[in-house]
Structure formats: C-alpha cells, structure tokens
PDB file of C-alpha atoms in Angstrom:
ATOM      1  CA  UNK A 113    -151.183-136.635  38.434  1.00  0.00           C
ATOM      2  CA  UNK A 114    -151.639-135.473  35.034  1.00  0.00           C
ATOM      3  CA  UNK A 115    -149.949-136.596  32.107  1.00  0.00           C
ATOM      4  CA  UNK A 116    -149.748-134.430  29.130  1.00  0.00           C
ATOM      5  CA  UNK A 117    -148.605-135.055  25.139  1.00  0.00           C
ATOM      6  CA  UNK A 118    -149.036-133.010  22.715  1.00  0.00           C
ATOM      7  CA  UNK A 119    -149.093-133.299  18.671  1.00  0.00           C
ATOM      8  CA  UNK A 120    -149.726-132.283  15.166  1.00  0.00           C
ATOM      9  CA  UNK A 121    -147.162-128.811  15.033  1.00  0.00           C
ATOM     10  CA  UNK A 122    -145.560-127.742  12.072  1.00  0.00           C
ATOM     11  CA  UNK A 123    -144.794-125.301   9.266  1.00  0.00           C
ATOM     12  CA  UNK A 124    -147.841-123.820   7.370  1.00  0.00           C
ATOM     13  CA  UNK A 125    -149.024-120.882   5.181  1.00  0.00           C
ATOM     14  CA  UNK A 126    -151.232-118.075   6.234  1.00  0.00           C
ATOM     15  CA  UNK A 127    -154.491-118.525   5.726  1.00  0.00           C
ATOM     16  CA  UNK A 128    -154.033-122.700   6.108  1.00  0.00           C
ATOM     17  CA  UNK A 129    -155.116-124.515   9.484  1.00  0.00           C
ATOM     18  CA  UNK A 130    -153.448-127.323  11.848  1.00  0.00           C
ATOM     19  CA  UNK A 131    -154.811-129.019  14.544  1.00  0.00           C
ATOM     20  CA  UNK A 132    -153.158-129.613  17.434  1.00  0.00           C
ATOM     21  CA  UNK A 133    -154.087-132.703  20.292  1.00  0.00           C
ATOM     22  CA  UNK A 134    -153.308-132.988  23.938  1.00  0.00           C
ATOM     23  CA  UNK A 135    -153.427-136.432  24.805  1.00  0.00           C
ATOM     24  CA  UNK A 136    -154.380-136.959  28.496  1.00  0.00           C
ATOM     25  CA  UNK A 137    -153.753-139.655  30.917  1.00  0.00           C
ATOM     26  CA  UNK A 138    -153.977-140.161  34.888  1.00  0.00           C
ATOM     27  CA  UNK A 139    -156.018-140.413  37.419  1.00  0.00           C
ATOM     28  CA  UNK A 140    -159.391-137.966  37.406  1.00  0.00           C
ATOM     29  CA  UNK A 141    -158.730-136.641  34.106  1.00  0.00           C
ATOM     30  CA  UNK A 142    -162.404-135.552  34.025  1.00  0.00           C
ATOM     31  CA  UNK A 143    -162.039-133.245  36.672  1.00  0.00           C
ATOM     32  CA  UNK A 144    -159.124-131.149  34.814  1.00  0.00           C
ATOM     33  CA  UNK A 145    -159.522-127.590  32.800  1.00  0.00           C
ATOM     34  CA  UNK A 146    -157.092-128.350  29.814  1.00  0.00           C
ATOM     35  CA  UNK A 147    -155.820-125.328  28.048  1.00  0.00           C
ATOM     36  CA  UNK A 148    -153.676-124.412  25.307  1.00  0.00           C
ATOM     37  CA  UNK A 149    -151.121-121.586  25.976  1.00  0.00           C
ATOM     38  CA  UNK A 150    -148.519-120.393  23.251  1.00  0.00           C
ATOM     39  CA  UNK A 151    -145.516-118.527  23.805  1.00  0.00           C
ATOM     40  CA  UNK A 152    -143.749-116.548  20.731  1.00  0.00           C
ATOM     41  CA  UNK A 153    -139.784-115.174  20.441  1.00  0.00           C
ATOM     42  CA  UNK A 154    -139.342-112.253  22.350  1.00  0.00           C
ATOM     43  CA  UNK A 155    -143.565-112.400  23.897  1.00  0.00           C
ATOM     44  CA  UNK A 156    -145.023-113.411  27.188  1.00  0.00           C
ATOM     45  CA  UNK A 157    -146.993-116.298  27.443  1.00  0.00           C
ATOM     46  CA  UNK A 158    -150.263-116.132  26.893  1.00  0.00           C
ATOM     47  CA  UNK A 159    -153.567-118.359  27.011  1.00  0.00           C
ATOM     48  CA  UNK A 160    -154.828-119.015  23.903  1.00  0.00           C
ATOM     49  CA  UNK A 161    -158.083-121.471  24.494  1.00  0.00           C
ATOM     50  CA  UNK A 162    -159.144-122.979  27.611  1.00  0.00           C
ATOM     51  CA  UNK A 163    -161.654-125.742  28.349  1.00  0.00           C
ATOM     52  CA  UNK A 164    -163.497-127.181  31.162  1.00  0.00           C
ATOM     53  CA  UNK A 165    -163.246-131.373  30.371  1.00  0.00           C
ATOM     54  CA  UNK A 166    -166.525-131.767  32.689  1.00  0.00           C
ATOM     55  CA  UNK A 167    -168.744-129.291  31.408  1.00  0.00           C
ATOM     56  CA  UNK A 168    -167.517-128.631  28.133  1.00  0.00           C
ATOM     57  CA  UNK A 169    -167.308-124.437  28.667  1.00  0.00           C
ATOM     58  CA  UNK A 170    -164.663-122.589  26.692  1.00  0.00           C
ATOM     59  CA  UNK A 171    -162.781-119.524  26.770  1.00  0.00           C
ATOM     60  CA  UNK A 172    -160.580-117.900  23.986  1.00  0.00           C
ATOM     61  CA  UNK A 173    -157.894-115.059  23.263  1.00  0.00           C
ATOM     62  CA  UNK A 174    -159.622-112.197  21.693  1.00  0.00           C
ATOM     63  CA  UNK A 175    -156.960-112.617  18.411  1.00  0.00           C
ATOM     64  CA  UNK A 176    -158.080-116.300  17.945  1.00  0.00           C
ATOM     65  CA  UNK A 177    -162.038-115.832  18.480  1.00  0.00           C
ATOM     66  CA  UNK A 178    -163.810-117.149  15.151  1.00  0.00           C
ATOM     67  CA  UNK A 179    -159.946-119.118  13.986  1.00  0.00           C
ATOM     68  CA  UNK A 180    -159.862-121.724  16.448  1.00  0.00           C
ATOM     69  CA  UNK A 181    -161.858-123.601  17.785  1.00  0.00           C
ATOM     70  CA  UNK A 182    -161.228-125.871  21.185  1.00  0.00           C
ATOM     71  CA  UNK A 183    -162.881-129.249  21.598  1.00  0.00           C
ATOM     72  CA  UNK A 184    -162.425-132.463  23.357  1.00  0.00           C
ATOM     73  CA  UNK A 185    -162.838-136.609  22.713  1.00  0.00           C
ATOM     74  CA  UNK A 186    -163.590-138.038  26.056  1.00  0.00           C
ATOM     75  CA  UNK A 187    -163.303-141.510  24.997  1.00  0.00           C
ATOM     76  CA  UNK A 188    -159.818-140.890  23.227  1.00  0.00           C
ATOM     77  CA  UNK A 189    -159.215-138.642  26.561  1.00  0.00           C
ATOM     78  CA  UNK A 190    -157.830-136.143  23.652  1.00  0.00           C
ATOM     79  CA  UNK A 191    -158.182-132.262  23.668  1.00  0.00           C
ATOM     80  CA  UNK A 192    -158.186-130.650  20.216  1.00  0.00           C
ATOM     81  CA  UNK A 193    -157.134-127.241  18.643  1.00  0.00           C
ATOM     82  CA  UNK A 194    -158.465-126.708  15.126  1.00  0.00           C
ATOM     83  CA  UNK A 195    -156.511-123.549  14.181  1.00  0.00           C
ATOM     84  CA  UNK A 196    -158.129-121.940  11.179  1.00  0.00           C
ATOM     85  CA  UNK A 197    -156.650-119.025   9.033  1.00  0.00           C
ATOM     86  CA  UNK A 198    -153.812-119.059  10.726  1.00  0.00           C
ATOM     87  CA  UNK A 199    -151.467-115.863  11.001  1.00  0.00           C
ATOM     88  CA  UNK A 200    -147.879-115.622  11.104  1.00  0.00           C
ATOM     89  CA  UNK A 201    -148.572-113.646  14.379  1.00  0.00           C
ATOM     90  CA  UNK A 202    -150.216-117.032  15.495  1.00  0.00           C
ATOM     91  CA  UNK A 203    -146.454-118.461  15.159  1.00  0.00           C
ATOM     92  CA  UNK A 204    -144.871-119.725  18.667  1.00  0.00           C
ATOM     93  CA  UNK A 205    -144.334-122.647  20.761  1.00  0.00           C
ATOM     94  CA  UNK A 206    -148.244-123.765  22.133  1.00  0.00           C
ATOM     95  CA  UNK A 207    -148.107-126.227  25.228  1.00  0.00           C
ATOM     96  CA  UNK A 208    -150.904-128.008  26.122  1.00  0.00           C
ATOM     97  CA  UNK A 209    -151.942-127.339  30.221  1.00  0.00           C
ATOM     98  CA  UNK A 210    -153.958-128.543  32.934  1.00  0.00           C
ATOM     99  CA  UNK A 211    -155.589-127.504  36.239  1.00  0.00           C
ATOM    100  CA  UNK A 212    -158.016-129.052  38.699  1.00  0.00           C
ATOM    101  CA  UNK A 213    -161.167-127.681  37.820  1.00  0.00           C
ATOM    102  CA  UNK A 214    -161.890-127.053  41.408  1.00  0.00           C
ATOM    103  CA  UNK A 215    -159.544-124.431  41.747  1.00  0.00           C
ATOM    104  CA  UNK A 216    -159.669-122.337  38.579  1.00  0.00           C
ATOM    105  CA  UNK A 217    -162.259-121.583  35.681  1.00  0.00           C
ATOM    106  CA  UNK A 218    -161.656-121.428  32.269  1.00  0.00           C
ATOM    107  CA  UNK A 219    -161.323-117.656  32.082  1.00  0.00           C
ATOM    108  CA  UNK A 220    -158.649-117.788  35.417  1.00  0.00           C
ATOM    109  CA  UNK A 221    -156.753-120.368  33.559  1.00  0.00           C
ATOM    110  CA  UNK A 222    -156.093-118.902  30.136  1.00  0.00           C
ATOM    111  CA  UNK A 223    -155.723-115.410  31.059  1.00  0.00           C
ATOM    112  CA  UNK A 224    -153.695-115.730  34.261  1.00  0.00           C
ATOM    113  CA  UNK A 225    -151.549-118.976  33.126  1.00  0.00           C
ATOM    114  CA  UNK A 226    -152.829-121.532  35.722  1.00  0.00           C
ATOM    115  CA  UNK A 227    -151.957-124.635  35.853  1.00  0.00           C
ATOM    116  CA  UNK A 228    -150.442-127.560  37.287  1.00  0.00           C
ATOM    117  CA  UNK A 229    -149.272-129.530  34.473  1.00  0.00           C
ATOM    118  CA  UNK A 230    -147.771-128.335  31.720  1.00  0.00           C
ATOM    119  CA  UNK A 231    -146.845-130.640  28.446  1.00  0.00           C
ATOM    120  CA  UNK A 232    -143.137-129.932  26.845  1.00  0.00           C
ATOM    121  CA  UNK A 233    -144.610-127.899  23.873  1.00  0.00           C
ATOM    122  CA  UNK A 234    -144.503-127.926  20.151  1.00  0.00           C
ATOM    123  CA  UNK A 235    -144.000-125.387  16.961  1.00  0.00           C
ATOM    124  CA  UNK A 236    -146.026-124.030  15.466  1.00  0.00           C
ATOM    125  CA  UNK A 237    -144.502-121.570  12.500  1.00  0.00           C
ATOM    126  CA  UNK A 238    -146.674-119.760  10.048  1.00  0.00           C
ATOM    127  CA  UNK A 239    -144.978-118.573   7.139  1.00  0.00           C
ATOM    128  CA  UNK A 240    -145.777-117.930   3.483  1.00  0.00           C
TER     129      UNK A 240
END
C-alpha cells in the first residue's frame, strides 16, 4: 500500500511559482512512479509530471516543459513540484499519484492516468 499527502496549494499571480510535495509512506515506496496529475473546471484530467522514484527519469506535459520542474527527497520520502511562471491556465485541482513501477513507465503514467493510488488533491488557483 501506498500512502499519499499532498501540500503547499494556494492562490498566486501569473508569472509567480509554488511548490507542491507528495509525501509518501508504505511499504516499497522505492519501487513506485509518483506523478502529479491536475484536473481544471470543465477539463479532463491530465498528467502533468511523472517520475520514476528508482531511477530518477521524468516525463512532462508539453504546456509545463521549461515551468516545472519534478524532483524527489528520498530520505524525506517527499516528491516535489516547483511550478515556475505559472499561468492562470495552470489553475486546477493537482493530485499527487502512484503506480508500481513494474507495470507502467513514466510516459504510460502521465499521459494515460495510471495509477493505483491517488492522494485527495489540492488548489491550485492562478490569478492576477
């Protein structure tokens, strides 16, 4: 099992950045692909940034490549998103995800939504 918090949403201003954490706990958290995904009024869900815990490869949405940036503190078990220049298009609810590694890849999980564990989600609202 895979236990999933998130933290750090809020209201900002275009063009300021957040950062958002997925804290992690459970058994074989090493062996997970955590992801962000995001989810705005009226859209579809979508991946935003995906990362394999184990080997430390990344995958990101073509609208945040160069923004934000996805990294991870393996002794804090924590999995950060440092959102840079941040859009109000970038406005939605983002919820923190997780997969075994074994049976997705980075690129699987973000753009087709895998996962087994999902955390409850937090706003994030960009607006000048």
């Amino acid at each position: 099992q895979l236990h999933l918090v998130e933290s750090g949403g809020g209201v900002v201003q275009p063009g300021e950045s957040l950062r958002l954490s997925c804290a992690t706990s459970g058994f074989g958290v090493s062996y997970y692909t955590i992801g962000w995904f995001r989810q705005a009024p009226g859209k579809e869900r979508e991946g935003v940034s995906c990362l394999s815990v184990s080997d430390g490869s990344t995958y990101y949405l073509d609208s945040v490549k160069g923004r934000f940036t996805i990294s991870r503190d393996h002794a804090k078990r924590t999995v950060y998103l440092q959102m840079d220049s941040l859009k109000p298009e970038d406005t939605a609810v983002y919820y923190c995800a997780g997969e075994d590694e074994r049976i997705t890849t980075v690129q699987r999980m973000c753009s087709e939504l895998q996962h087994g564990f999902l955390g409850q989600g937090l706003q994030v609202t960009v607006s000048s």
